[in-house]
CSV table of C-alpha atoms in Angstrom, one decimal:
chain,number,residue,atom,x,y,z
O,1,UNK,CA,39.4,-12.4,20.1
O,2,UNK,CA,36.3,-13.2,18.1
O,3,UNK,CA,33.2,-11.3,19.3
O,4,UNK,CA,35.2,-8.4,20.7
O,5,UNK,CA,34.5,-4.9,19.6
O,6,UNK,CA,36.4,-4.1,16.4
O,7,UNK,CA,36.6,-7.8,15.4
O,8,UNK,CA,34.7,-9.2,12.4
O,9,UNK,CA,32.2,-11.8,13.5
O,10,UNK,CA,32.2,-15.3,11.9
O,11,UNK,CA,28.5,-15.0,11.6
O,12,UNK,CA,28.7,-12.0,9.2
O,13,UNK,CA,27.5,-14.2,6.3
O,14,UNK,CA,24.4,-15.2,8.3
O,15,UNK,CA,23.6,-11.5,8.9
O,16,UNK,CA,24.1,-10.8,5.2
O,17,UNK,CA,21.8,-13.7,4.2
O,18,UNK,CA,19.1,-12.5,6.6
O,19,UNK,CA,19.3,-9.0,5.3
O,20,UNK,CA,19.0,-10.3,1.7
O,21,UNK,CA,15.9,-12.3,2.6
O,22,UNK,CA,14.4,-9.3,4.3
O,23,UNK,CA,15.0,-7.2,1.1
O,24,UNK,CA,13.5,-9.9,-1.0
O,25,UNK,CA,10.4,-10.3,1.3
O,26,UNK,CA,10.0,-6.5,1.1
O,27,UNK,CA,10.6,-6.0,-2.6
O,28,UNK,CA,8.5,-8.9,-4.1
O,29,UNK,CA,5.1,-7.7,-2.7
O,30,UNK,CA,6.0,-4.1,-3.8
O,31,UNK,CA,6.8,-5.3,-7.3
O,32,UNK,CA,3.6,-7.4,-7.4
O,33,UNK,CA,1.6,-4.3,-6.3
O,34,UNK,CA,3.1,-2.3,-9.1
O,35,UNK,CA,2.4,-4.9,-11.7
O,36,UNK,CA,-1.2,-5.4,-10.5
O,37,UNK,CA,-1.8,-1.7,-10.7
O,38,UNK,CA,-1.4,-1.9,-14.5
O,39,UNK,CA,-3.8,-4.8,-14.9
O,40,UNK,CA,-7.6,-4.7,-15.4
O,41,UNK,CA,-10.2,-6.2,-13.1
O,42,UNK,CA,-10.6,-9.4,-15.2
O,43,UNK,CA,-6.9,-10.1,-15.3
O,44,UNK,CA,-6.5,-9.6,-11.5
O,45,UNK,CA,-9.5,-11.9,-10.9
O,46,UNK,CA,-8.3,-14.6,-13.2
O,47,UNK,CA,-4.6,-14.9,-12.4
O,48,UNK,CA,-1.9,-13.6,-10.1
O,49,UNK,CA,0.5,-10.8,-11.0
O,50,UNK,CA,3.3,-13.4,-11.5
O,51,UNK,CA,1.5,-14.7,-14.6
O,52,UNK,CA,1.0,-11.2,-16.1
O,53,UNK,CA,3.7,-11.8,-18.8
O,54,UNK,CA,2.1,-15.0,-20.2
O,55,UNK,CA,-1.1,-15.4,-22.2
O,56,UNK,CA,-4.3,-15.4,-20.0
O,57,UNK,CA,-6.8,-18.2,-20.4
O,58,UNK,CA,-10.4,-17.4,-19.7
O,59,UNK,CA,-13.6,-19.4,-19.8
O,60,UNK,CA,-17.0,-17.9,-20.7
O,61,UNK,CA,-19.8,-18.2,-23.1
O,62,UNK,CA,-21.2,-16.5,-26.2
O,63,UNK,CA,-24.7,-16.5,-27.5
O,64,UNK,CA,-25.4,-17.1,-31.1
O,65,UNK,CA,-27.8,-14.9,-33.0
O,66,UNK,CA,-31.6,-15.5,-32.6
O,67,UNK,CA,-34.3,-16.2,-35.2
O,68,UNK,CA,-34.2,-12.6,-36.4
O,69,UNK,CA,-30.6,-13.0,-37.4
O,70,UNK,CA,-30.8,-16.1,-39.5
O,71,UNK,CA,-30.2,-16.1,-43.2
O,72,UNK,CA,-31.3,-18.6,-45.8
O,73,UNK,CA,-28.5,-20.3,-47.8
O,74,UNK,CA,-30.1,-22.6,-50.3
O,75,UNK,CA,-32.1,-25.1,-48.3
O,76,UNK,CA,-30.4,-24.3,-45.1
O,77,UNK,CA,-31.1,-21.6,-42.4
O,78,UNK,CA,-27.8,-20.3,-41.1
O,79,UNK,CA,-26.6,-18.2,-38.1
O,80,UNK,CA,-23.0,-17.0,-38.2
O,81,UNK,CA,-20.7,-14.9,-36.0
O,82,UNK,CA,-17.6,-15.0,-34.0
O,83,UNK,CA,-16.8,-16.4,-30.6
O,84,UNK,CA,-13.7,-14.3,-29.9
O,85,UNK,CA,-12.9,-10.7,-29.6
O,86,UNK,CA,-10.1,-8.8,-31.2
O,87,UNK,CA,-6.7,-10.1,-29.8
O,88,UNK,CA,-8.1,-13.3,-28.4
O,89,UNK,CA,-7.3,-16.8,-29.6
O,90,UNK,CA,-9.8,-19.7,-29.3
O,91,UNK,CA,-8.3,-22.6,-27.4
O,92,UNK,CA,-11.4,-24.8,-27.1
O,93,UNK,CA,-15.2,-24.7,-27.1
O,94,UNK,CA,-18.2,-26.7,-25.9
O,95,UNK,CA,-22.0,-26.7,-25.6
O,96,UNK,CA,-22.2,-27.5,-21.9
O,97,UNK,CA,-21.0,-25.6,-18.8
O,98,UNK,CA,-19.8,-28.9,-17.4
O,99,UNK,CA,-17.3,-29.3,-20.2
O,100,UNK,CA,-16.6,-25.9,-21.8
O,101,UNK,CA,-13.5,-27.3,-23.6
O,102,UNK,CA,-15.1,-30.4,-25.1
O,103,UNK,CA,-14.3,-29.5,-28.7
O,104,UNK,CA,-11.2,-28.2,-30.5
O,105,UNK,CA,-11.4,-25.4,-33.1
O,106,UNK,CA,-12.4,-26.9,-36.4
O,107,UNK,CA,-14.8,-29.5,-34.9
O,108,UNK,CA,-18.5,-29.8,-35.4
O,109,UNK,CA,-21.4,-31.1,-33.3
O,110,UNK,CA,-25.2,-31.4,-33.2
O,111,UNK,CA,-27.2,-28.9,-31.2
O,112,UNK,CA,-31.0,-29.4,-31.0
O,113,UNK,CA,-31.2,-30.8,-34.5
O,114,UNK,CA,-28.8,-28.2,-36.0
O,115,UNK,CA,-25.2,-28.5,-36.9
O,116,UNK,CA,-22.7,-26.2,-35.1
O,117,UNK,CA,-19.2,-25.7,-36.6
O,118,UNK,CA,-16.5,-23.6,-35.1
O,119,UNK,CA,-13.5,-22.6,-37.2
O,120,UNK,CA,-10.0,-22.1,-35.8
O,121,UNK,CA,-10.3,-18.3,-36.1
O,122,UNK,CA,-13.3,-18.4,-33.7
O,123,UNK,CA,-16.0,-18.0,-36.4
O,124,UNK,CA,-19.1,-20.2,-35.9
O,125,UNK,CA,-21.8,-21.4,-38.2
O,126,UNK,CA,-25.0,-22.9,-37.0
O,127,UNK,CA,-27.2,-24.4,-39.8
O,128,UNK,CA,-30.5,-26.2,-39.9
O,129,UNK,CA,-32.9,-27.5,-42.5
O,130,UNK,CA,-35.8,-25.9,-40.6
O,131,UNK,CA,-36.1,-22.2,-39.6
O,132,UNK,CA,-34.8,-21.2,-36.2
O,133,UNK,CA,-37.6,-20.0,-33.9
O,134,UNK,CA,-35.6,-19.1,-30.7
O,135,UNK,CA,-35.6,-15.5,-29.4
O,136,UNK,CA,-32.3,-15.9,-27.5
O,137,UNK,CA,-29.4,-17.6,-29.2
O,138,UNK,CA,-27.7,-20.9,-28.2
O,139,UNK,CA,-25.0,-20.6,-25.6
O,140,UNK,CA,-21.6,-21.7,-26.8
O,141,UNK,CA,-18.9,-22.0,-24.1
O,142,UNK,CA,-15.4,-20.9,-25.1
O,143,UNK,CA,-11.9,-21.2,-23.6
O,144,UNK,CA,-9.9,-18.2,-25.0
O,145,UNK,CA,-6.4,-17.0,-24.6
O,146,UNK,CA,-5.5,-13.3,-24.5
O,147,UNK,CA,-2.0,-11.9,-24.9
O,148,UNK,CA,-0.4,-10.1,-21.9
O,149,UNK,CA,-1.7,-6.5,-21.8
O,150,UNK,CA,-1.4,-3.6,-19.4
O,151,UNK,CA,-3.4,-0.5,-19.0
O,152,UNK,CA,-3.0,3.0,-17.5
O,153,UNK,CA,-6.7,3.5,-17.1
O,154,UNK,CA,-6.5,2.6,-13.4
O,155,UNK,CA,-4.1,5.4,-12.8
O,156,UNK,CA,-6.2,7.8,-14.8
O,157,UNK,CA,-9.3,6.9,-12.8
O,158,UNK,CA,-7.5,7.3,-9.5
O,159,UNK,CA,-5.6,10.5,-10.2
O,160,UNK,CA,-8.6,12.2,-11.8
O,161,UNK,CA,-10.9,11.2,-9.0
O,162,UNK,CA,-12.9,14.0,-7.4
O,163,UNK,CA,-11.1,15.5,-4.4
O,164,UNK,CA,-7.8,13.6,-4.8
O,165,UNK,CA,-5.8,16.8,-5.1
O,166,UNK,CA,-7.3,18.4,-2.1
O,167,UNK,CA,-6.9,15.1,-0.2
O,168,UNK,CA,-3.2,15.1,-1.1
O,169,UNK,CA,-2.7,18.6,0.2
O,170,UNK,CA,-4.7,17.7,3.4
O,171,UNK,CA,-2.4,14.7,3.9
O,172,UNK,CA,0.7,16.8,3.5
O,173,UNK,CA,-0.6,19.5,5.8
O,174,UNK,CA,-1.2,16.9,8.5
O,175,UNK,CA,1.9,14.8,8.0
O,176,UNK,CA,4.7,17.3,7.9
O,177,UNK,CA,3.9,19.2,11.1
O,178,UNK,CA,2.9,15.9,12.8
O,179,UNK,CA,6.4,14.6,12.0
O,180,UNK,CA,8.4,17.7,12.9
O,181,UNK,CA,6.6,18.7,16.2
O,182,UNK,CA,7.2,15.4,18.1
O,183,UNK,CA,10.9,15.3,17.0
O,184,UNK,CA,11.4,18.8,18.4
O,185,UNK,CA,9.8,18.0,21.7
O,186,UNK,CA,11.3,14.5,22.0
O,187,UNK,CA,14.9,15.8,21.3
O,188,UNK,CA,14.7,18.1,24.4
O,189,UNK,CA,13.2,15.4,26.5
O,190,UNK,CA,15.6,12.7,25.4
O,191,UNK,CA,18.6,14.9,26.2
O,192,UNK,CA,17.3,15.7,29.7
O,193,UNK,CA,16.7,12.0,30.4
O,194,UNK,CA,20.1,11.0,29.1
O,195,UNK,CA,22.5,13.6,30.4
O,196,UNK,CA,20.8,15.8,33.0
O,197,UNK,CA,20.6,14.9,36.7
O,198,UNK,CA,17.2,15.6,38.4
O,199,UNK,CA,15.0,13.7,40.8
O,200,UNK,CA,12.7,11.1,39.2
O,201,UNK,CA,14.7,10.7,36.0
O,202,UNK,CA,14.6,6.9,36.2
O,203,UNK,CA,10.8,6.9,36.9
O,204,UNK,CA,10.2,9.2,33.9
O,205,UNK,CA,12.2,6.9,31.7
O,206,UNK,CA,10.3,3.9,32.9
O,207,UNK,CA,7.0,5.8,32.3
O,208,UNK,CA,8.0,6.5,28.7
O,209,UNK,CA,8.8,2.8,28.1
O,210,UNK,CA,5.4,1.9,29.7
O,211,UNK,CA,3.6,4.3,27.3
O,212,UNK,CA,5.0,2.4,24.3
O,213,UNK,CA,2.5,-0.4,24.8
O,214,UNK,CA,-0.6,1.7,25.4
O,215,UNK,CA,-2.9,1.3,22.3
O,216,UNK,CA,-4.0,4.6,20.9
O,217,UNK,CA,-7.6,3.4,20.5
O,218,UNK,CA,-8.2,3.7,24.3
O,219,UNK,CA,-7.3,7.4,24.3
O,220,UNK,CA,-9.3,8.5,21.2
O,221,UNK,CA,-12.6,9.4,23.0
O,222,UNK,CA,-11.0,11.1,26.1
O,223,UNK,CA,-8.7,13.1,23.9
O,224,UNK,CA,-11.5,14.1,21.5
O,225,UNK,CA,-13.6,15.2,24.5
O,226,UNK,CA,-10.6,17.2,25.9
O,227,UNK,CA,-10.2,18.9,22.5
O,228,UNK,CA,-13.9,19.9,22.4
O,229,UNK,CA,-13.8,21.2,26.0
O,230,UNK,CA,-10.8,23.5,25.4
O,231,UNK,CA,-12.2,24.6,22.0
O,232,UNK,CA,-9.8,22.9,19.6
O,233,UNK,CA,-12.6,20.7,18.1
O,234,UNK,CA,-11.8,19.1,14.8
O,235,UNK,CA,-9.0,20.7,12.8
O,236,UNK,CA,-5.4,20.6,11.9
O,237,UNK,CA,-4.2,21.8,15.4
O,238,UNK,CA,-6.1,19.0,17.0
O,239,UNK,CA,-4.7,16.3,14.8
O,240,UNK,CA,-1.2,17.6,15.1
O,241,UNK,CA,-1.4,17.5,18.8
O,242,UNK,CA,-2.9,14.0,18.7
O,243,UNK,CA,-0.2,12.6,16.5
O,244,UNK,CA,2.4,14.3,18.6
O,245,UNK,CA,1.1,12.6,21.7
O,246,UNK,CA,0.9,9.2,20.1
O,247,UNK,CA,4.4,9.5,18.7
O,248,UNK,CA,6.2,11.0,21.6
O,249,UNK,CA,6.9,7.8,23.6
O,250,UNK,CA,8.6,6.0,20.7
O,251,UNK,CA,10.5,9.2,19.8
O,252,UNK,CA,11.8,9.8,23.4
O,253,UNK,CA,12.7,6.2,23.7
O,254,UNK,CA,14.7,6.0,20.5
O,255,UNK,CA,16.4,9.4,20.9
O,256,UNK,CA,17.2,8.9,24.6
O,257,UNK,CA,18.9,5.5,23.9
O,258,UNK,CA,20.9,7.1,21.1
O,259,UNK,CA,22.0,10.2,23.1
O,260,UNK,CA,23.0,8.0,26.1
O,261,UNK,CA,25.5,6.3,23.8
O,262,UNK,CA,27.3,9.5,22.8
O,263,UNK,CA,30.8,9.9,24.2
O,264,UNK,CA,30.7,11.2,27.7
O,265,UNK,CA,34.1,12.9,27.4
O,266,UNK,CA,32.8,15.3,24.7
O,267,UNK,CA,29.9,16.5,26.8
O,268,UNK,CA,31.9,16.7,30.0
O,269,UNK,CA,34.6,18.7,28.2
O,270,UNK,CA,32.0,21.1,27.0
O,271,UNK,CA,30.7,21.6,30.5
O,272,UNK,CA,34.2,22.2,31.8
O,273,UNK,CA,34.7,24.9,29.1
O,274,UNK,CA,31.6,26.7,30.4
O,275,UNK,CA,29.0,25.6,27.8
O,276,UNK,CA,25.4,25.8,29.0
O,277,UNK,CA,23.1,22.8,28.6
O,278,UNK,CA,21.3,24.4,25.7
O,279,UNK,CA,24.6,25.1,23.9
O,280,UNK,CA,25.7,21.5,24.4
O,281,UNK,CA,22.3,20.3,23.1
O,282,UNK,CA,22.4,22.6,20.1
O,283,UNK,CA,26.0,22.4,19.1
O,284,UNK,CA,27.0,18.8,20.1
O,285,UNK,CA,24.0,16.6,20.7
O,286,UNK,CA,21.8,17.5,17.8
O,287,UNK,CA,24.5,17.2,15.0
O,288,UNK,CA,25.6,13.8,16.5
O,289,UNK,CA,22.0,12.6,16.8
O,290,UNK,CA,21.0,13.1,13.2
O,291,UNK,CA,20.8,9.3,12.4
O,292,UNK,CA,18.3,8.8,15.3
O,293,UNK,CA,16.3,11.9,14.3
O,294,UNK,CA,16.1,10.7,10.7
O,295,UNK,CA,15.1,7.2,11.6
O,296,UNK,CA,12.3,8.4,13.8
O,297,UNK,CA,11.2,10.8,11.2
O,298,UNK,CA,10.8,7.9,8.8
O,299,UNK,CA,8.7,6.0,11.3
O,300,UNK,CA,6.5,8.9,12.1
O,301,UNK,CA,6.0,10.0,8.5
O,302,UNK,CA,5.0,6.5,7.4
O,303,UNK,CA,2.6,6.2,10.3
O,304,UNK,CA,0.9,9.6,9.8
O,305,UNK,CA,0.8,9.3,6.0
O,306,UNK,CA,-1.0,5.9,6.1
O,307,UNK,CA,-3.3,6.9,9.0
O,308,UNK,CA,-7.1,6.9,8.5
O,309,UNK,CA,-8.4,6.3,12.1
O,310,UNK,CA,-6.9,9.4,13.8
O,311,UNK,CA,-7.6,11.6,10.8
O,312,UNK,CA,-11.2,10.6,10.8
O,313,UNK,CA,-11.6,11.2,14.5
O,314,UNK,CA,-9.7,14.5,14.8
O,315,UNK,CA,-10.0,16.0,11.4
O,316,UNK,CA,-13.4,15.0,10.1
O,317,UNK,CA,-15.0,13.0,7.3
O,318,UNK,CA,-16.3,15.6,4.9
O,319,UNK,CA,-15.1,15.9,1.3
O,320,UNK,CA,-13.0,19.0,2.3
O,321,UNK,CA,-11.4,17.3,5.3
O,322,UNK,CA,-10.6,13.8,3.9
O,323,UNK,CA,-7.0,12.7,3.6
O,324,UNK,CA,-5.6,10.5,0.9
O,325,UNK,CA,-6.5,7.2,2.6
O,326,UNK,CA,-10.1,8.4,3.0
O,327,UNK,CA,-10.6,9.3,-0.7
O,328,UNK,CA,-8.9,6.1,-1.8
O,329,UNK,CA,-11.2,4.1,0.5
O,330,UNK,CA,-14.2,5.7,-1.2
O,331,UNK,CA,-12.9,4.8,-4.6
O,332,UNK,CA,-13.1,1.1,-3.6
O,333,UNK,CA,-16.9,1.2,-3.7
O,334,UNK,CA,-19.4,0.0,-1.2
O,335,UNK,CA,-18.5,-3.7,-1.8
O,336,UNK,CA,-14.7,-3.3,-2.0
O,337,UNK,CA,-14.5,-5.4,-5.2
O,338,UNK,CA,-12.5,-3.0,-7.3
O,339,UNK,CA,-9.2,-4.7,-6.9
O,340,UNK,CA,-7.5,-2.9,-9.7
O,341,UNK,CA,-8.4,0.4,-8.0
O,342,UNK,CA,-7.1,-1.0,-4.7
O,343,UNK,CA,-3.8,-1.9,-6.2
O,344,UNK,CA,-3.4,1.4,-8.0
O,345,UNK,CA,-4.4,3.4,-5.0
O,346,UNK,CA,-2.1,1.5,-2.7
O,347,UNK,CA,0.9,2.1,-5.0
O,348,UNK,CA,0.1,5.8,-5.4
O,349,UNK,CA,-0.3,6.0,-1.6
O,350,UNK,CA,3.1,4.5,-0.9
O,351,UNK,CA,5.0,6.5,-3.5
O,352,UNK,CA,5.7,9.5,-1.2
O,353,UNK,CA,6.6,7.3,1.8
O,354,UNK,CA,9.0,5.4,-0.5
O,355,UNK,CA,10.7,8.6,-1.6
O,356,UNK,CA,11.1,9.6,2.1
O,357,UNK,CA,12.4,6.2,3.0
O,358,UNK,CA,15.0,5.9,0.2
O,359,UNK,CA,16.1,9.5,0.9
O,360,UNK,CA,16.8,8.7,4.6
O,361,UNK,CA,17.2,5.0,4.7
O,362,UNK,CA,21.0,5.1,5.3
O,363,UNK,CA,20.3,6.6,8.7
O,364,UNK,CA,17.6,4.1,9.6
O,365,UNK,CA,19.7,1.1,10.7
O,366,UNK,CA,22.4,3.3,12.3
O,367,UNK,CA,19.8,5.1,14.3
O,368,UNK,CA,17.9,2.0,15.4
O,369,UNK,CA,21.1,0.1,16.5
O,370,UNK,CA,22.5,3.0,18.4
O,371,UNK,CA,22.3,2.6,22.1
O,372,UNK,CA,21.8,-1.2,21.9
O,373,UNK,CA,25.3,-1.8,23.3
O,374,UNK,CA,26.0,1.2,25.5
O,375,UNK,CA,23.7,2.3,28.3
O,376,UNK,CA,23.1,5.7,29.8
């Protein structure tokens, strides 16, 4: 009886473990991104986010004062100062870049005829019997430890960036219609392909499956030329239609498979009772297909929200036309080295999609698995 419908499989434990691993694989990078978004550039460059709760060890150098800074103490000429900043602890020091940790705090050594002493609190004293003549001070290499620290400056910089509010509104203006329109069209098409008899239905279904593998990049230029020829140009209507076209094959495929698995008896009974196809679609099919509609809405929302290529082509690249991904890309700088901004921007960017996902996630698996057993 094992493996029959209604019977619990002996491999349930394996499915549960696989699901747990997927959750871990998905959660750990998200947690790392969140932690990194509260770290500064030096911390991100020095260590990974998993070491954010331990003291950070850094190696650098500090220059002593020059000849103008020396003071005379009896027969000695002295330069004094500190090798550490507030909050740092000196772990080791040295006079050569090859061995920056050669000496421990409290040790002394000779440097060009002068005596260099470094105290445990990071204070140094360089003394000589002859006056110092150097313009630039001696380099002292230090190994310091800094306590764990976090900052909200990254979020302040990103959220207060010029144009971020307008970009957010542009993104919402693009994303919401570009999610709703393909669902409306695909629901009608999926019902027709699943439950209405007409010539060429099988060929249309095969064509939809074939369109799933067509990369959108090959259609960007022809579609943009078509928009220009019919007068759409670059604007919201153009990008709504573009996203609708790119999302329709997946939407029709998912919804058709789901609707084909609905009980035939319910639909046939409605037809016997005199219900029209539109009444069956509106009162029976749509309420029963909500899990599939919700799962596709998640896919489409995530895709459109994170899109930059289609938005750049069909909406434009000026400050007034940029979407969130465009503004966040500009914050990265020309060399892309601002990792703290990248981490913060990425987490801000995924905040809204995360809310949408968690609000509708219970329908996701149910919608994706629907139709995998039954065929239409």
